[in-house]
Amino acid sequence: MRFRPFEAVVVILALLAGLAILYGPALQEGLPRVSGDVFDGRIFIAVLEHWYGVVLGENAPLSPNHFYPYPYTLSYGDGLLFGGLVYAVPRSFGFDPFVSLEITNAVVCSIGFVATYLVARRLLGVSVLLALFAALVALLANSLAIRGIHAQLLYTAFFPVGILLVWPLFLALTGSGGRSSRGIGPVSLALATVVLFYVWAMTSFYSLFAFVLFMTIALAAAMGLDMTLRRRVWSAVRRPAPALIVLLVGLVAAAVAVFALYSQSGHGGHSVSSMKAGTRTLVDAFNVGGSNWVWGGLMPSLTDLLSAGGNPNDPYGLSPVFLLTFLAALGWLIWLVGSHRRISAGRSSGDVDRATFACALGIAALVLGLFAFRIGPVALFQPVFVLVPGASAIRLPVRFLLFIGPVVALVTAFGLDLFARRGRASAIAVAVVGLFILAEQGHSESAFRLDRHEEQALLGEIGSPPAACRSFYVYNPRIGPTGDDAVNRYYAHGVDAMMIASYVKLPTVNGMATFWPNEWGLTGPFETDYLARVADFAERKGIEDGLCGLDLKERRWTVGAPG
């Protein structure tokens, strides 16, 4: 399907309108606050700033300036490679770290918007208006927009990008798309898929794992729905084409490289109990929070009525009409495909039916979404968590509800598109439902919580470290003590240290991430033995010479290890 110039203009205008909804209020005020909070938001910036240093040739790629002197400290959390490379562009043009963060987030969101539109138009054959509907819902999704305080979740935008590559490659390898599996086209797709998976893994392993699980289910569902496709898959496996060999070798090489890095953390992943704590009850499937414009007033009553564990201030769910429309569309598509109904005239006999494709996507989204829940004491994700390599890195399966958003929008748009073709009354009904679903994404809660000017003032007052300093530790935190033990022990000093270290390009022994180095122990800055632990750590690691201290409250540097 050709992408006409006028259509491109319409897509760009719709994207700008969507970004204006997301960023308009903050930009009107001069962007005083940026995405994230004082903790997670600055951890994100610290890692992005590390990649800016890599681009400048000042930092080792896999060893950011925190948890010094441990190497490969990138392995303790999301690597953010793609975001870091985008972030380096505005930083190189003189933008501060906070504005550069928002430019990076806007680029990632824009990629997701365009990719969702292309999947709808090119792979599903949806009309322009409903393709725009899918892209806008994916961009503005209620719970994902609120959860933008954790900017790594925005990489759900890579889901439609992955579909754009994997599905055509699957069709090419099986000879199901009217093209030969031989030649430069499939090989190029295979190489592009390998590059995407590697960059994605080095950026946000969480969302990549969810996509791999999702796409595996989708391909299995497609083969279950289409007998001819199953035969072609078997034939492709028996006689592998060059593209399949390139794909398999490339993915193995990428996996080895990624796991070689992340194995450096020395941690085996999260416990089953912590994973279970990261699941929710089924009522949270449509929990959009108390700030939602349409449903917010009802959420407290609904969560109390339907689930003792529901929390209207903890939204991860899909908006109710959106969720119900998706389920109805998926049920209808399964019935159509199961009864071998002809969806559209003129379909090539060599093509896998688009309805089968939409069905497979919907089934996979439904299964992945169910992994977010627990029924009584049983977490539905637990078998995968225990048996599948890499699954133990997933602490919050509830985030799967955020990742399936673009797919749910695509399947819903496909179902609405089919229904709209039944006549004028159907088209009007589709328009009403579509507009209501878009309205459902509105909310009054902001992900812009990090005070840009306050953080700029901190960095300015810190200034440059003394020339004698080769590394530093922090003490006397500016935040706390609070009533939150996690803040007092881990975040209050560790996040400031990371942010300052990345900005002044000086390693710090402190830090905060998903995992920590073995035999580290520099938590609890308000405890009386904290400085003694710092001194002991410096002696054990042989870094006393050149170690400096930074008083976070007084913004004052001192040369030497704690006395």
XYZ file of C-alpha atoms in Angstrom, residues 13-425:
413
model
C -0.642 16.822 11.665
C -2.342 14.148 13.771
C 0.973 13.339 15.454
C 1.576 17.012 16.232
C -1.923 17.263 17.676
C -1.291 14.229 19.876
C 2.055 15.583 21.077
C 0.378 18.924 21.794
C -2.088 17.141 24.067
C 0.751 15.391 25.887
C 3.144 18.330 26.136
C 1.000 21.429 25.582
C 0.235 22.293 29.227
C 3.872 21.860 30.303
C 5.221 23.845 27.343
C 2.782 26.697 27.951
C 4.330 27.141 31.398
C 7.882 27.067 30.027
C 8.504 23.418 30.904
C 9.113 24.013 34.640
C 8.739 20.287 35.245
C 9.719 17.275 33.160
C 8.679 13.612 33.043
C 9.464 11.539 36.094
C 9.827 12.241 39.776
C 12.781 13.297 41.880
C 14.002 9.693 42.008
C 13.213 7.579 38.937
C 13.229 10.580 36.616
C 16.792 11.494 37.558
C 18.014 7.893 37.410
C 16.788 7.893 33.822
C 18.564 11.170 33.042
C 21.782 9.926 34.672
C 21.935 6.922 32.333
C 21.064 9.054 29.290
C 23.776 11.517 30.294
C 26.186 8.584 30.440
C 25.463 7.816 26.778
C 26.042 11.472 25.914
C 29.480 11.053 27.483
C 30.016 7.921 25.395
C 29.199 9.853 22.209
C 31.718 12.510 23.273
C 34.331 9.800 23.837
C 34.515 10.512 27.581
C 32.815 7.400 29.024
C 33.301 3.662 28.646
C 30.061 2.383 27.018
C 29.257 -0.384 29.495
C 30.502 1.266 32.708
C 28.578 4.401 33.764
C 30.005 6.608 36.505
C 28.122 5.015 39.401
C 28.924 2.058 41.682
C 32.631 2.822 41.132
C 35.001 0.947 40.877
C 32.816 -1.966 39.690
C 32.910 -2.467 35.892
C 29.922 -3.083 33.593
C 27.551 -1.191 35.909
C 25.177 -0.655 32.973
C 23.998 -4.197 33.754
C 22.302 -3.139 37.000
C 19.297 -1.614 35.227
C 17.862 -0.698 31.831
C 20.678 0.211 29.415
C 18.703 2.931 27.552
C 21.007 2.720 24.521
C 18.511 4.006 21.943
C 17.285 6.808 24.177
C 20.860 7.780 24.967
C 21.775 8.129 21.295
C 18.709 10.299 20.654
C 19.385 12.301 23.836
C 22.945 13.065 22.714
C 21.619 15.106 19.771
C 19.826 17.879 21.716
C 22.576 17.819 24.352
C 25.114 18.435 21.583
C 23.083 21.467 20.515
C 23.298 22.930 24.026
C 19.959 21.886 25.527
C 20.063 21.053 29.232
C 19.583 17.438 30.424
C 15.939 17.989 31.333
C 14.786 19.472 28.029
C 16.848 16.822 26.235
C 14.947 14.155 28.189
C 11.618 15.458 26.914
C 12.870 15.686 23.338
C 13.993 12.052 23.640
C 10.624 10.971 25.030
C 8.794 12.835 22.261
C 10.904 11.097 19.596
C 10.173 7.668 21.119
C 6.437 8.433 21.297
C 6.476 9.654 17.687
C 8.115 6.434 16.514
C 5.362 4.453 18.222
C 2.652 6.628 16.647
C 3.988 6.262 13.095
C 4.682 2.540 13.497
C 1.166 1.891 14.827
C -0.292 3.764 11.882
C 1.820 1.790 9.405
C 0.811 -1.557 10.913
C -2.840 -0.531 10.668
C -2.568 0.672 7.062
C -0.006 -1.636 5.469
C -0.450 -4.890 7.345
C -4.119 -4.714 8.351
C -5.530 -2.558 5.516
C -7.468 -0.320 7.890
C -8.886 3.014 6.653
C -6.903 6.217 7.213
C -9.259 7.506 9.916
C -9.258 4.301 11.932
C -5.499 3.907 11.503
C -5.148 7.412 12.970
C -7.524 6.374 15.741
C -5.286 3.412 16.619
C -2.142 5.562 16.564
C -3.707 8.281 18.733
C -5.034 5.804 21.294
C -1.591 4.181 21.490
C 0.016 7.613 21.961
C -2.456 8.977 24.521
C -3.334 5.751 26.385
C -4.549 6.801 29.837
C -2.474 4.597 32.125
C 0.687 4.718 30.006
C 0.567 8.526 29.954
C 0.260 8.594 33.748
C 3.055 6.044 34.099
C 5.302 8.284 31.992
C 7.076 9.049 35.272
C 8.920 5.802 34.430
C 10.136 6.867 30.985
C 11.468 3.407 30.110
C 7.833 2.298 29.799
C 7.469 4.561 26.773
C 9.447 1.955 24.838
C 6.175 0.126 24.413
C 6.396 2.250 21.245
C 8.738 -0.431 19.885
C 5.923 -3.020 19.895
C 4.440 -1.856 16.555
C 7.976 -1.408 15.174
C 8.662 -5.053 15.996
C 5.418 -6.148 14.367
C 6.320 -4.177 11.218
C 9.496 -6.220 10.896
C 8.627 -9.643 12.299
C 5.316 -10.302 10.538
C 6.494 -9.486 6.974
C 9.659 -11.507 7.642
C 7.526 -14.417 8.855
C 5.411 -14.215 5.692
C 8.501 -14.024 3.500
C 10.179 -16.999 5.171
C 7.062 -19.135 4.813
C 6.219 -17.945 1.290
C 2.856 -16.705 2.588
C 3.094 -13.119 1.425
C 3.346 -13.568 -2.300
C 7.153 -13.179 -2.265
C 10.031 -15.599 -2.429
C 11.906 -16.230 0.811
C 15.136 -15.903 -1.202
C 16.857 -12.682 -2.081
C 17.873 -9.363 -0.570
C 14.411 -8.423 0.751
C 14.044 -11.153 3.391
C 17.730 -10.991 4.327
C 17.427 -7.245 4.891
C 14.365 -7.816 7.058
C 16.244 -10.441 9.041
C 19.191 -8.098 9.632
C 16.876 -5.239 10.601
C 15.098 -7.530 13.071
C 18.395 -8.563 14.663
C 19.487 -4.927 15.006
C 16.124 -3.949 16.522
C 16.236 -6.784 19.051
C 19.792 -5.963 20.124
C 19.162 -2.220 20.469
C 15.866 -2.908 22.224
C 17.507 -5.322 24.668
C 20.207 -2.755 25.435
C 17.530 -0.106 25.917
C 14.598 -1.666 27.777
C 14.886 -5.414 28.322
C 11.560 -5.412 30.180
C 9.500 -4.415 27.159
C 11.559 -6.556 24.762
C 10.921 -9.658 26.856
C 7.206 -8.848 26.780
C 7.329 -8.416 22.991
C 9.165 -11.695 22.404
C 6.614 -13.495 24.566
C 3.775 -11.688 22.779
C 5.100 -12.386 19.272
C 5.744 -16.040 20.057
C 2.109 -16.413 21.119
C 0.935 -14.440 18.063
C 2.825 -16.624 15.578
C 1.627 -19.784 17.324
C -1.946 -18.474 17.220
C -1.640 -17.648 13.499
C -0.468 -21.182 12.764
C -3.282 -22.585 14.902
C -5.835 -20.594 12.927
C -4.422 -21.323 9.451
C -3.659 -24.898 8.407
C -1.939 -23.824 5.196
C 0.374 -21.583 7.187
C 1.351 -24.502 9.430
C 2.415 -26.537 6.391
C 4.460 -23.628 5.041
C 6.191 -23.134 8.384
C 7.157 -26.794 8.471
C 8.480 -26.563 4.918
C 10.501 -23.427 5.792
C 12.050 -25.190 8.778
C 13.002 -28.271 6.745
C 14.613 -26.179 4.020
C 15.856 -23.010 5.722
C 16.294 -20.014 3.450
C 19.351 -17.736 3.787
C 17.222 -15.143 5.574
C 16.251 -17.664 8.258
C 19.883 -18.630 8.803
C 20.873 -14.947 9.043
C 18.050 -14.358 11.515
C 18.910 -17.284 13.786
C 22.665 -16.643 13.780
C 22.129 -12.935 14.338
C 19.703 -13.417 17.216
C 22.024 -15.907 18.903
C 24.945 -13.485 18.586
C 22.829 -10.600 19.906
C 21.568 -12.720 22.823
C 25.106 -13.772 23.747
C 26.252 -10.134 23.716
C 23.321 -8.969 25.831
C 23.531 -11.762 28.383
C 27.316 -11.352 28.574
C 26.662 -7.821 29.835
C 23.705 -8.501 32.117
C 25.348 -11.529 33.694
C 27.902 -9.079 35.108
C 25.347 -7.888 37.659
C 25.870 -11.164 39.532
C 22.176 -11.430 40.365
C 19.858 -14.241 39.351
C 16.793 -12.022 39.090
C 13.805 -11.362 41.295
C 12.114 -13.790 43.666
C 8.738 -15.410 43.005
C 7.256 -13.523 45.956
C 8.366 -10.130 44.594
C 6.971 -11.031 41.161
C 3.621 -11.985 42.709
C 3.541 -8.634 44.489
C 3.856 -7.046 41.040
C 0.642 -8.619 39.751
C -2.916 -7.332 40.222
C -6.465 -8.638 40.482
C -8.688 -8.799 37.416
C -10.545 -5.598 38.295
C -7.377 -3.671 37.463
C -7.816 -4.609 33.802
C -10.001 -1.494 33.516
C -8.610 0.550 36.408
C -7.756 3.908 34.820
C -7.389 5.783 38.106
C -9.322 8.454 39.907
C -7.990 11.235 37.650
C -9.635 9.901 34.472
C -12.064 12.446 33.026
C -14.741 9.908 32.115
C -14.431 7.143 34.707
C -12.411 8.682 37.533
C -15.408 9.387 39.756
C -16.535 5.754 39.536
C -13.159 4.069 39.998
C -13.058 4.128 43.837
C -16.538 2.592 44.067
C -15.849 0.007 41.358
C -12.544 -1.133 42.830
C -14.064 -1.363 46.319
C -17.066 -3.290 45.004
C -15.228 -5.734 42.773
C -11.918 -6.232 44.525
C -10.600 -5.732 48.021
C -7.160 -5.197 46.516
C -8.089 -2.613 43.880
C -6.460 0.801 44.145
C -7.848 3.662 42.027
C -4.595 5.555 42.546
C -2.575 2.757 40.935
C -3.820 2.736 37.327
C -2.465 0.244 34.821
C -5.656 -0.769 33.052
C -7.308 -0.089 29.708
C -10.284 2.263 29.656
C -13.562 0.295 30.023
C -15.210 0.924 26.620
C -11.838 0.466 24.897
C -11.356 -2.888 26.641
C -14.914 -4.067 25.939
C -14.709 -3.015 22.276
C -11.436 -4.907 21.895
C -12.903 -8.055 23.454
C -15.989 -7.793 21.250
C -13.861 -7.243 18.118
C -11.602 -10.167 18.986
C -14.548 -12.467 19.648
C -16.137 -11.487 16.342
C -12.854 -12.009 14.443
C -12.340 -15.441 15.992
C -15.864 -16.395 14.904
C -15.287 -15.058 11.373
C -11.969 -16.850 10.978
C -13.288 -20.035 12.585
C -16.270 -20.162 10.280
C -14.042 -19.469 7.226
C -15.987 -16.360 6.287
C -14.564 -14.315 3.418
C -13.485 -10.967 4.890
C -12.691 -9.051 1.723
C -12.914 -9.699 -1.981
C -9.888 -9.993 -4.210
C -7.547 -11.480 -1.608
C -4.600 -13.353 -3.079
C -4.674 -17.065 -2.307
C -0.987 -16.802 -1.348
C -1.661 -14.294 1.432
C -2.379 -15.103 5.024
C -5.743 -13.517 5.686
C -5.564 -10.157 7.453
C -8.349 -11.255 9.756
C -6.193 -14.205 10.820
C -3.328 -11.798 11.481
C -5.561 -9.484 13.528
C -6.928 -12.511 15.390
C -3.443 -13.722 16.207
C -2.419 -10.284 17.471
C -5.535 -10.059 19.621
C -5.116 -13.516 21.117
C -1.481 -12.768 21.967
C -2.402 -9.424 23.538
C -5.114 -11.117 25.600
C -2.758 -13.837 26.858
C 0.030 -11.363 27.643
C -2.475 -9.168 29.448
C -3.687 -12.092 31.558
C -0.117 -12.605 32.772
C -0.526 -9.315 34.644
C -2.989 -10.867 37.086
C -3.221 -13.220 40.006
C -6.264 -15.274 40.971
C -6.183 -15.756 44.705
C -2.590 -16.674 45.574
C -1.794 -17.874 42.023
C 0.107 -15.553 39.663
C -0.712 -16.498 36.060
C 2.786 -15.455 34.995
C 4.501 -17.798 37.473
C 5.088 -20.773 35.108
C 6.761 -18.448 32.602
C 8.706 -16.712 35.382
C 10.097 -20.008 36.641
C 10.710 -21.820 33.353
C 11.681 -19.235 30.721
C 15.256 -17.829 30.680
C 15.316 -14.105 31.416
C 11.787 -14.046 32.864
C 13.104 -13.574 36.408
C 14.112 -10.030 35.400
C 10.386 -9.166 35.344
C 9.332 -7.822 38.743
C 6.071 -6.116 37.685
C 4.041 -8.259 35.273
C 1.216 -5.717 35.669
C 3.178 -3.554 33.222
C 2.174 -5.981 30.469
C -1.147 -4.114 30.470
C 0.721 -1.013 29.330
C 2.708 -2.853 26.672
C -0.324 -4.369 24.948
C -1.957 -0.958 24.469
C -0.872 -0.405 20.835
C -1.863 -3.961 19.875
C -5.279 -3.643 21.500
C -5.741 -0.382 19.577
C -4.792 -2.090 16.297
C -7.147 -5.037 16.744
C -9.950 -2.721 17.841
C -9.393 -0.499 14.791
C -9.466 -3.546 12.482
C -12.730 -4.788 13.996
C -14.306 -1.327 13.790
C -13.142 -0.997 10.194
C -14.838 -4.253 9.220
C -18.008 -3.239 11.047
C -18.067 0.244 9.457
C -18.207 -1.316 5.984
C -21.588 -2.848 6.721
C -23.426 0.401 6.018
C -23.973 4.031 7.008
C -25.519 3.265 10.363
